[in-house]
Tab-separated table of C-alpha atoms in Angstrom:
chain	number	residue	atom	x	y	z
J	29	MET	CA	27.780	-1.495	-51.426
J	30	GLY	CA	30.687	-3.892	-50.878
J	31	LYS	CA	30.094	-7.625	-50.320
J	32	GLN	CA	31.711	-7.418	-46.912
J	33	GLY	CA	29.284	-4.653	-45.913
J	34	VAL	CA	26.319	-6.790	-46.944
J	35	MET	CA	27.679	-9.757	-44.962
J	36	ILE	CA	28.047	-7.563	-41.885
J	37	LEU	CA	24.453	-6.381	-42.248
J	38	LYS	CA	23.186	-9.981	-42.466
J	39	LEU	CA	25.194	-10.992	-39.439
J	40	LYS	CA	23.934	-8.020	-37.439
J	41	GLN	CA	20.360	-8.845	-38.351
J	42	ALA	CA	20.923	-12.484	-37.378
J	43	CYS	CA	22.331	-11.444	-34.022
J	44	LYS	CA	19.013	-9.846	-33.129
J	45	THR	CA	17.097	-13.117	-33.510
J	46	PRO	CA	17.720	-15.640	-30.714
J	47	PHE	CA	16.942	-18.725	-32.820
J	48	MET	CA	19.280	-17.547	-35.552
J	49	VAL	CA	21.933	-16.869	-32.917
J	50	LEU	CA	21.729	-20.491	-31.803
J	51	GLY	CA	22.031	-21.629	-35.390
J	52	LEU	CA	25.047	-19.436	-36.021
J	53	LEU	CA	26.655	-20.581	-32.788
J	54	SER	CA	26.366	-24.169	-33.929
J	55	LEU	CA	28.048	-23.292	-37.225
J	56	SER	CA	30.814	-20.931	-36.163
J	57	LEU	CA	32.436	-19.160	-33.259
J	58	SER	CA	32.477	-15.699	-34.861
J	59	GLY	CA	30.210	-12.691	-35.118
J	60	CYS	CA	27.168	-13.093	-32.817
J	61	ASP	CA	28.891	-15.272	-30.243
J	62	GLN	CA	31.570	-12.626	-29.783
J	63	GLN	CA	28.951	-9.949	-29.185
J	64	ILE	CA	27.154	-12.124	-26.634
J	65	SER	CA	30.177	-13.288	-24.650
J	66	ASP	CA	32.461	-10.281	-24.921
J	67	GLY	CA	30.042	-7.354	-25.039
J	68	THR	CA	29.155	-5.064	-27.921
J	69	THR	CA	31.198	-4.756	-31.100
J	70	TRP	CA	30.672	-1.821	-33.462
J	71	ASP	CA	31.947	-1.667	-37.045
J	72	MET	CA	33.420	1.688	-38.060
J	73	SER	CA	33.824	2.571	-41.749
J	74	LEU	CA	36.502	4.998	-42.923
J	75	PRO	CA	37.416	5.851	-46.533
J	76	TRP	CA	40.931	6.985	-45.584
J	77	ALA	CA	44.145	4.954	-45.762
J	78	ILE	CA	45.392	3.418	-42.534
J	79	ASN	CA	48.336	5.838	-42.241
J	80	LEU	CA	46.326	9.032	-42.776
J	81	PHE	CA	45.921	11.085	-39.602
J	82	HIS	CA	42.096	10.882	-39.604
J	83	THR	CA	42.340	7.094	-39.481
J	84	GLN	CA	44.979	7.265	-36.757
J	85	ASN	CA	42.650	9.551	-34.784
J	86	ALA	CA	39.859	7.001	-35.164
J	87	LEU	CA	42.139	4.186	-33.978
J	88	LYS	CA	43.097	6.247	-30.935
J	89	PHE	CA	39.428	6.885	-30.184
J	90	SER	CA	38.592	3.201	-30.614
J	91	GLN	CA	41.401	2.139	-28.285
J	92	ALA	CA	40.337	4.685	-25.655
J	93	ILE	CA	36.758	3.389	-25.724
J	94	SER	CA	37.923	-0.206	-25.376
J	95	ASP	CA	40.188	0.692	-22.450
J	96	LYS	CA	37.606	2.778	-20.595
J	97	THR	CA	34.821	0.219	-21.018
J	98	HIS	CA	37.191	-2.658	-20.152
J	99	GLY	CA	36.472	-4.237	-23.520
J	100	THR	CA	32.694	-4.292	-23.143
J	101	LEU	CA	32.411	-1.892	-26.103
J	102	THR	CA	34.753	-2.596	-29.006
J	103	ILE	CA	34.926	-0.433	-32.121
J	104	LYS	CA	36.439	-2.287	-35.074
J	105	VAL	CA	37.974	0.187	-37.540
J	106	HIS	CA	37.647	-0.671	-41.255
J	107	ALA	CA	39.943	1.769	-43.106
J	108	GLY	CA	40.411	2.381	-46.820
J	109	ALA	CA	36.715	1.977	-47.716
J	110	THR	CA	37.081	-1.798	-47.297
J	111	LEU	CA	33.351	-2.038	-46.591
J	112	GLY	CA	32.583	-0.311	-49.876
J	113	LEU	CA	31.231	2.874	-48.272
J	114	GLU	CA	32.083	6.386	-49.428
J	115	GLY	CA	30.377	9.772	-49.590
J	116	PRO	CA	26.579	9.935	-49.285
J	117	ASP	CA	26.413	6.132	-48.968
J	118	THR	CA	27.755	6.602	-45.449
J	119	LEU	CA	24.536	8.040	-44.030
J	120	ARG	CA	22.425	5.364	-45.705
J	121	ALA	CA	24.676	2.589	-44.406
J	122	LEU	CA	24.364	3.906	-40.874
J	123	LYS	CA	20.603	4.214	-41.136
J	124	GLU	CA	20.275	0.676	-42.531
J	125	GLY	CA	22.527	-0.815	-39.865
J	126	ILE	CA	25.305	-1.947	-42.195
J	127	VAL	CA	27.760	-0.167	-39.910
J	128	ASP	CA	27.293	1.385	-36.485
J	129	ILE	CA	29.711	4.297	-36.764
J	130	ALA	CA	31.432	5.996	-39.693
J	131	GLU	CA	33.305	9.111	-40.797
J	132	ALA	CA	32.735	11.291	-43.860
J	133	PRO	CA	33.574	14.857	-44.948
J	134	PHE	CA	30.716	17.326	-44.785
J	135	PHE	CA	31.097	18.318	-48.437
J	136	GLN	CA	30.100	14.792	-49.502
J	137	LEU	CA	26.841	15.119	-47.575
J	138	VAL	CA	25.619	18.474	-48.915
J	139	GLY	CA	23.356	16.701	-51.412
J	140	VAL	CA	21.169	15.578	-48.503
J	141	GLU	CA	21.912	18.453	-46.094
J	142	PRO	CA	22.963	21.625	-48.018
J	143	LEU	CA	23.755	23.557	-44.825
J	144	LEU	CA	26.824	21.349	-44.321
J	145	GLY	CA	28.464	23.137	-47.275
J	146	LEU	CA	28.750	26.373	-45.312
J	147	GLU	CA	32.398	25.868	-44.337
J	148	SER	CA	33.372	25.605	-48.008
J	149	LEU	CA	32.213	29.145	-48.762
J	150	PRO	CA	35.418	30.739	-50.080
J	151	PHE	CA	37.351	32.912	-47.648
J	152	LEU	CA	34.628	32.894	-45.002
J	153	VAL	CA	36.890	31.197	-42.435
J	154	ASN	CA	40.510	32.306	-42.095
J	155	ASP	CA	42.016	29.796	-39.667
J	156	GLN	CA	41.317	26.923	-37.286
J	157	GLU	CA	40.300	29.230	-34.444
J	158	GLU	CA	37.607	30.775	-36.626
J	159	LEU	CA	36.560	27.320	-37.754
J	160	LYS	CA	36.110	26.273	-34.117
J	161	LEU	CA	33.947	29.341	-33.581
J	162	LEU	CA	31.872	28.531	-36.665
J	163	TYR	CA	31.179	25.040	-35.349
J	164	ASP	CA	30.391	26.323	-31.879
J	165	ILE	CA	27.656	28.345	-33.589
J	166	MET	CA	26.578	25.570	-35.976
J	167	ARG	CA	26.793	22.519	-33.710
J	168	PRO	CA	23.228	22.624	-32.312
J	169	LYS	CA	21.838	22.786	-35.847
J	170	ILE	CA	24.166	20.020	-37.062
J	171	ASP	CA	23.089	17.798	-34.158
J	172	GLN	CA	19.473	18.464	-35.089
J	173	LEU	CA	20.029	17.633	-38.773
J	174	PHE	CA	21.753	14.363	-37.942
J	175	ALA	CA	19.178	13.373	-35.311
J	176	LYS	CA	16.472	13.866	-37.922
J	177	ARG	CA	18.242	11.175	-39.955
J	178	GLY	CA	18.597	8.782	-37.041
J	179	LEU	CA	22.223	9.706	-36.342
J	180	LYS	CA	24.296	11.183	-33.545
J	181	VAL	CA	27.434	13.283	-34.051
J	182	VAL	CA	30.413	11.936	-32.118
J	183	TYR	CA	33.171	14.403	-33.060
J	184	LEU	CA	34.284	16.815	-35.788
J	185	VAL	CA	37.851	17.152	-37.115
J	186	PRO	CA	38.981	19.420	-39.980
J	187	TRP	CA	41.444	18.707	-42.714
J	188	PRO	CA	44.470	21.045	-42.835
J	189	ASN	CA	44.517	24.279	-44.851
J	190	GLN	CA	43.349	23.993	-48.434
J	191	ASN	CA	45.736	24.900	-51.251
J	192	ILE	CA	45.826	25.265	-55.007
J	193	TYR	CA	48.398	23.065	-56.765
J	194	LEU	CA	49.512	24.248	-60.229
J	195	LYS	CA	52.162	23.561	-62.839
J	196	LYS	CA	53.476	27.123	-62.475
J	197	ARG	CA	53.447	30.109	-60.135
J	198	ALA	CA	50.274	32.180	-60.337
J	199	THR	CA	51.132	35.870	-60.501
J	200	ASP	CA	47.530	37.003	-61.005
J	201	LEU	CA	44.258	35.492	-62.136
J	202	ASN	CA	45.014	36.190	-65.793
J	203	SER	CA	48.066	33.929	-65.546
J	204	ILE	CA	45.894	30.887	-64.729
J	205	ILE	CA	42.653	31.691	-66.521
J	206	GLY	CA	41.144	28.619	-68.167
J	207	THR	CA	43.279	26.166	-66.169
J	208	LYS	CA	41.472	22.838	-65.705
J	209	ILE	CA	41.247	22.348	-61.953
J	210	ARG	CA	39.845	19.614	-59.743
J	211	THR	CA	37.108	20.739	-57.325
J	212	TYR	CA	35.052	18.694	-54.851
J	213	ASP	CA	31.650	20.318	-54.275
J	214	ARG	CA	29.225	22.908	-55.571
J	215	ASN	CA	30.828	25.801	-53.675
J	216	THR	CA	34.388	25.128	-54.822
J	217	THR	CA	33.208	24.489	-58.379
J	218	GLU	CA	31.343	27.795	-58.425
J	219	MET	CA	34.355	29.556	-56.935
J	220	MET	CA	36.789	28.322	-59.582
J	221	ASP	CA	34.333	29.142	-62.356
J	222	THR	CA	33.940	32.654	-60.938
J	223	LEU	CA	37.717	33.083	-60.861
J	224	GLY	CA	37.968	32.132	-64.542
J	225	LEU	CA	39.364	28.617	-64.200
J	226	THR	CA	37.734	25.510	-65.669
J	227	PRO	CA	36.487	23.341	-62.775
J	228	LEU	CA	35.934	19.599	-62.847
J	229	GLN	CA	34.367	18.028	-59.778
J	230	LEU	CA	36.194	14.800	-58.874
J	231	ALA	CA	36.416	12.432	-55.952
J	232	SER	CA	39.843	12.239	-54.352
J	233	SER	CA	40.416	8.733	-55.719
J	234	ASP	CA	39.948	10.010	-59.287
J	235	VAL	CA	42.445	12.882	-59.087
J	236	VAL	CA	45.687	11.056	-59.899
J	237	PRO	CA	44.262	9.358	-63.020
J	238	ALA	CA	42.890	12.743	-64.110
J	239	LEU	CA	46.312	14.360	-63.668
J	240	ALA	CA	48.035	11.525	-65.499
J	241	SER	CA	45.661	11.755	-68.457
J	242	GLY	CA	45.703	15.544	-68.659
J	243	MET	CA	42.030	15.789	-67.760
J	244	VAL	CA	43.044	18.356	-65.117
J	245	ASP	CA	46.148	20.545	-64.761
J	246	ALA	CA	45.567	21.742	-61.213
J	247	VAL	CA	44.121	20.525	-57.920
J	248	MET	CA	42.657	22.118	-54.837
J	249	THR	CA	43.193	20.083	-51.660
J	250	SER	CA	45.233	19.760	-48.460
J	251	THR	CA	48.931	19.066	-48.003
J	252	SER	CA	47.957	15.702	-46.508
J	253	THR	CA	46.295	14.577	-49.745
J	254	GLY	CA	48.984	16.175	-51.905
J	255	ARG	CA	51.648	14.200	-50.116
J	256	SER	CA	49.752	10.886	-50.078
J	257	GLN	CA	48.994	11.172	-53.816
J	258	LYS	CA	52.532	12.348	-54.690
J	259	TYR	CA	51.540	15.480	-56.582
J	260	TRP	CA	55.191	16.251	-57.277
J	261	GLU	CA	54.925	13.715	-60.085
J	262	PHE	CA	52.493	16.019	-61.913
J	263	LEU	CA	52.584	19.531	-60.407
J	264	SER	CA	55.275	21.977	-59.341
J	265	HIS	CA	53.776	24.728	-57.142
J	266	ILE	CA	51.532	24.748	-54.084
J	267	HIS	CA	49.737	28.059	-53.484
J	268	ARG	CA	48.823	28.572	-49.827
J	269	THR	CA	45.463	30.203	-50.509
J	270	ASN	CA	43.573	28.679	-47.554
J	271	HIS	CA	40.379	29.497	-49.441
J	272	VAL	CA	37.982	26.951	-47.907
J	273	TRP	CA	37.826	24.375	-45.126
J	274	ILE	CA	36.805	20.726	-45.064
J	275	THR	CA	35.681	18.992	-41.893
J	276	ASN	CA	35.027	15.319	-41.253
J	277	VAL	CA	32.194	14.155	-39.031
J	278	MET	CA	32.321	10.948	-37.024
J	279	THR	CA	28.735	9.847	-36.521
J	280	VAL	CA	26.950	6.886	-34.996
J	281	SER	CA	23.573	5.314	-35.690
J	282	LEU	CA	21.084	6.438	-33.031
J	283	LYS	CA	19.737	2.901	-32.958
J	284	SER	CA	23.171	1.536	-32.059
J	285	TRP	CA	23.678	4.374	-29.593
J	286	GLN	CA	20.379	3.765	-27.816
J	287	GLN	CA	21.229	0.090	-27.349
J	288	LEU	CA	24.275	0.991	-25.256
J	289	PRO	CA	24.040	1.042	-21.456
J	290	ALA	CA	23.965	4.565	-20.008
J	291	GLU	CA	27.505	4.180	-18.628
J	292	GLN	CA	28.922	3.328	-22.064
J	293	GLN	CA	27.062	6.283	-23.588
J	294	ARG	CA	28.639	8.542	-20.970
J	295	ILE	CA	32.110	7.161	-21.639
J	296	LEU	CA	31.755	7.549	-25.396
J	297	GLU	CA	30.577	11.167	-25.127
J	298	GLU	CA	33.245	12.127	-22.603
J	299	THR	CA	36.007	10.457	-24.605
J	300	ALA	CA	34.961	12.237	-27.795
J	301	LYS	CA	34.879	15.582	-25.970
J	302	GLU	CA	38.297	14.904	-24.460
J	303	LEU	CA	40.003	13.798	-27.687
J	304	GLU	CA	38.452	16.178	-30.231
J	305	PRO	CA	40.743	19.166	-29.354
J	306	HIS	CA	43.766	16.862	-29.651
J	307	PHE	CA	42.562	15.642	-33.054
J	308	TRP	CA	42.344	19.269	-34.249
J	309	GLN	CA	45.950	19.794	-33.135
J	310	VAL	CA	46.978	16.674	-35.053
J	311	SER	CA	45.400	18.145	-38.183
J	312	ALA	CA	47.262	21.441	-37.848
J	313	ALA	CA	50.555	19.644	-37.230
J	314	ASP	CA	50.016	17.329	-40.196
J	315	ASP	CA	49.781	20.329	-42.505
J	316	GLN	CA	53.326	21.445	-41.763
J	317	LYS	CA	54.657	17.891	-41.712
J	318	GLN	CA	53.288	17.054	-45.158
J	319	LEU	CA	54.239	20.451	-46.600
J	320	ALA	CA	57.847	19.661	-45.707
J	321	VAL	CA	57.612	16.349	-47.582
J	322	LEU	CA	56.138	18.096	-50.635
J	323	GLU	CA	59.000	20.608	-50.614
J	324	GLU	CA	61.589	17.847	-50.224
J	325	ASN	CA	60.204	16.317	-53.407
J	326	GLY	CA	60.475	19.512	-55.432
J	327	ILE	CA	57.128	21.254	-54.875
J	328	GLU	CA	57.664	25.016	-54.530
J	329	THR	CA	55.598	26.791	-51.870
J	330	VAL	CA	53.967	30.031	-52.999
J	331	ILE	CA	52.465	32.594	-50.637
J	332	PRO	CA	50.121	34.570	-52.935
J	333	ASP	CA	50.653	38.317	-52.828
J	334	ASP	CA	48.030	40.618	-51.357
J	335	SER	CA	46.714	41.858	-54.683
J	336	LEU	CA	45.935	38.337	-55.906
J	337	MET	CA	44.253	37.393	-52.624
J	338	GLN	CA	42.178	40.582	-52.600
J	339	GLU	CA	41.088	39.922	-56.168
J	340	MET	CA	40.040	36.369	-55.295
J	341	ARG	CA	38.214	37.433	-52.155
J	342	ALA	CA	36.300	40.193	-53.926
J	343	LEU	CA	35.108	37.848	-56.670
J	344	ALA	CA	34.187	35.071	-54.265
J	345	ARG	CA	32.309	37.006	-51.542
J	346	PRO	CA	28.997	37.273	-53.486
J	347	MET	CA	28.809	33.469	-53.209
J	348	TRP	CA	27.948	33.893	-49.532
J	349	ARG	CA	24.723	35.648	-50.434
J	350	SER	CA	23.799	33.137	-53.133
J	351	PHE	CA	24.416	30.320	-50.622
J	352	ILE	CA	21.978	31.947	-48.201
J	353	ASP	CA	19.413	32.382	-50.974
J	354	ARG	CA	19.770	28.711	-51.876
J	355	VAL	CA	19.896	27.151	-48.398
J	356	GLY	CA	17.621	29.445	-46.408
J	357	PRO	CA	17.321	31.296	-43.077
J	358	ASP	CA	19.434	28.866	-41.033
J	359	ALA	CA	22.441	29.695	-43.211
J	360	LYS	CA	21.808	33.441	-42.858
J	361	GLU	CA	21.541	33.265	-39.082
J	362	ILE	CA	24.778	31.289	-38.747
J	363	ILE	CA	26.756	33.471	-41.175
J	364	ASP	CA	25.478	36.722	-39.620
J	365	THR	CA	26.396	35.502	-36.127
J	366	PHE	CA	29.816	34.312	-37.290
J	367	LEU	CA	30.635	37.611	-39.040
J	368	GLU	CA	29.547	39.594	-35.987
J	369	ARG	CA	31.582	37.497	-33.538
J	370	THR	CA	34.713	37.649	-35.729
J	371	GLY	CA	34.350	41.389	-36.331
J	372	LYS	CA	34.099	40.967	-40.087
J	373	GLN	CA	32.122	43.105	-42.494
J	374	PRO	CA	28.465	42.039	-42.459
J	375	LEU	CA	26.646	41.011	-45.593
């Protein structure tokens, strides 16, 4: 936990005690006094850089809330993990009141809620439209899981298509067997192991050092990350495999939510519902925008041929069943419903 996050927690706790408020008011004109005179201020934690589209989405959401509540609810965006929060720490920080609202990718939360890893089952979801359908099916269960932890889901936004970056063109699986590749969760690690590569699970911030040191020779991620981390300095080909999806969840502490007046709750919910489709469009557009930058810097785009994709799909599909066996009946019900509604072959 970062020092700034701890300071925020102490200030928030102090704001709840009238005598301490008076003491703080006599010492400074920040923090509690602002909340009393100007309304409610929420701190939002984001691990992404300020220029990344997820952060820009959050800033747009924050501005919309401020405008619609006439400044009575302010959401202060802390980008770049400046509060020291990343991954599973996000849920704990929300529960403990260190921040009121925060964003994290589902795959970083599967250690506490395994069902959230469903979208990273390889080749289950083909495109954004199918991903929307999957979350239409899953959303009631997701809301339930988060409520159980004292949280409320605000909105969901996916990353762009996922790709495999390599130092050469992959003609078939034999051509890349044994390649050391960065993965980011249990599903993607199992997938790469099944395909014959050598997976190493790494956080995004550790990827560039791993490439520079030769710890890994390949990466699986989006065009957005590939561009921001300048993969052209280490890798030469991006394979448009679109093998899994990653979605971020913006979530708020139920305690903070329940302290809002009913009108502010209504505004927040309606604004999230209004902006979420736009945020999905931003994600899709960012994919093509960043792919163009990668190509301008020498990365060659590879559309894998049908035989390679069929080989990968065939090897990866049994993972769906093992996921169900591991996670339980909720996963089976969601996957069965999704396959039926997309007209895909049932398990």
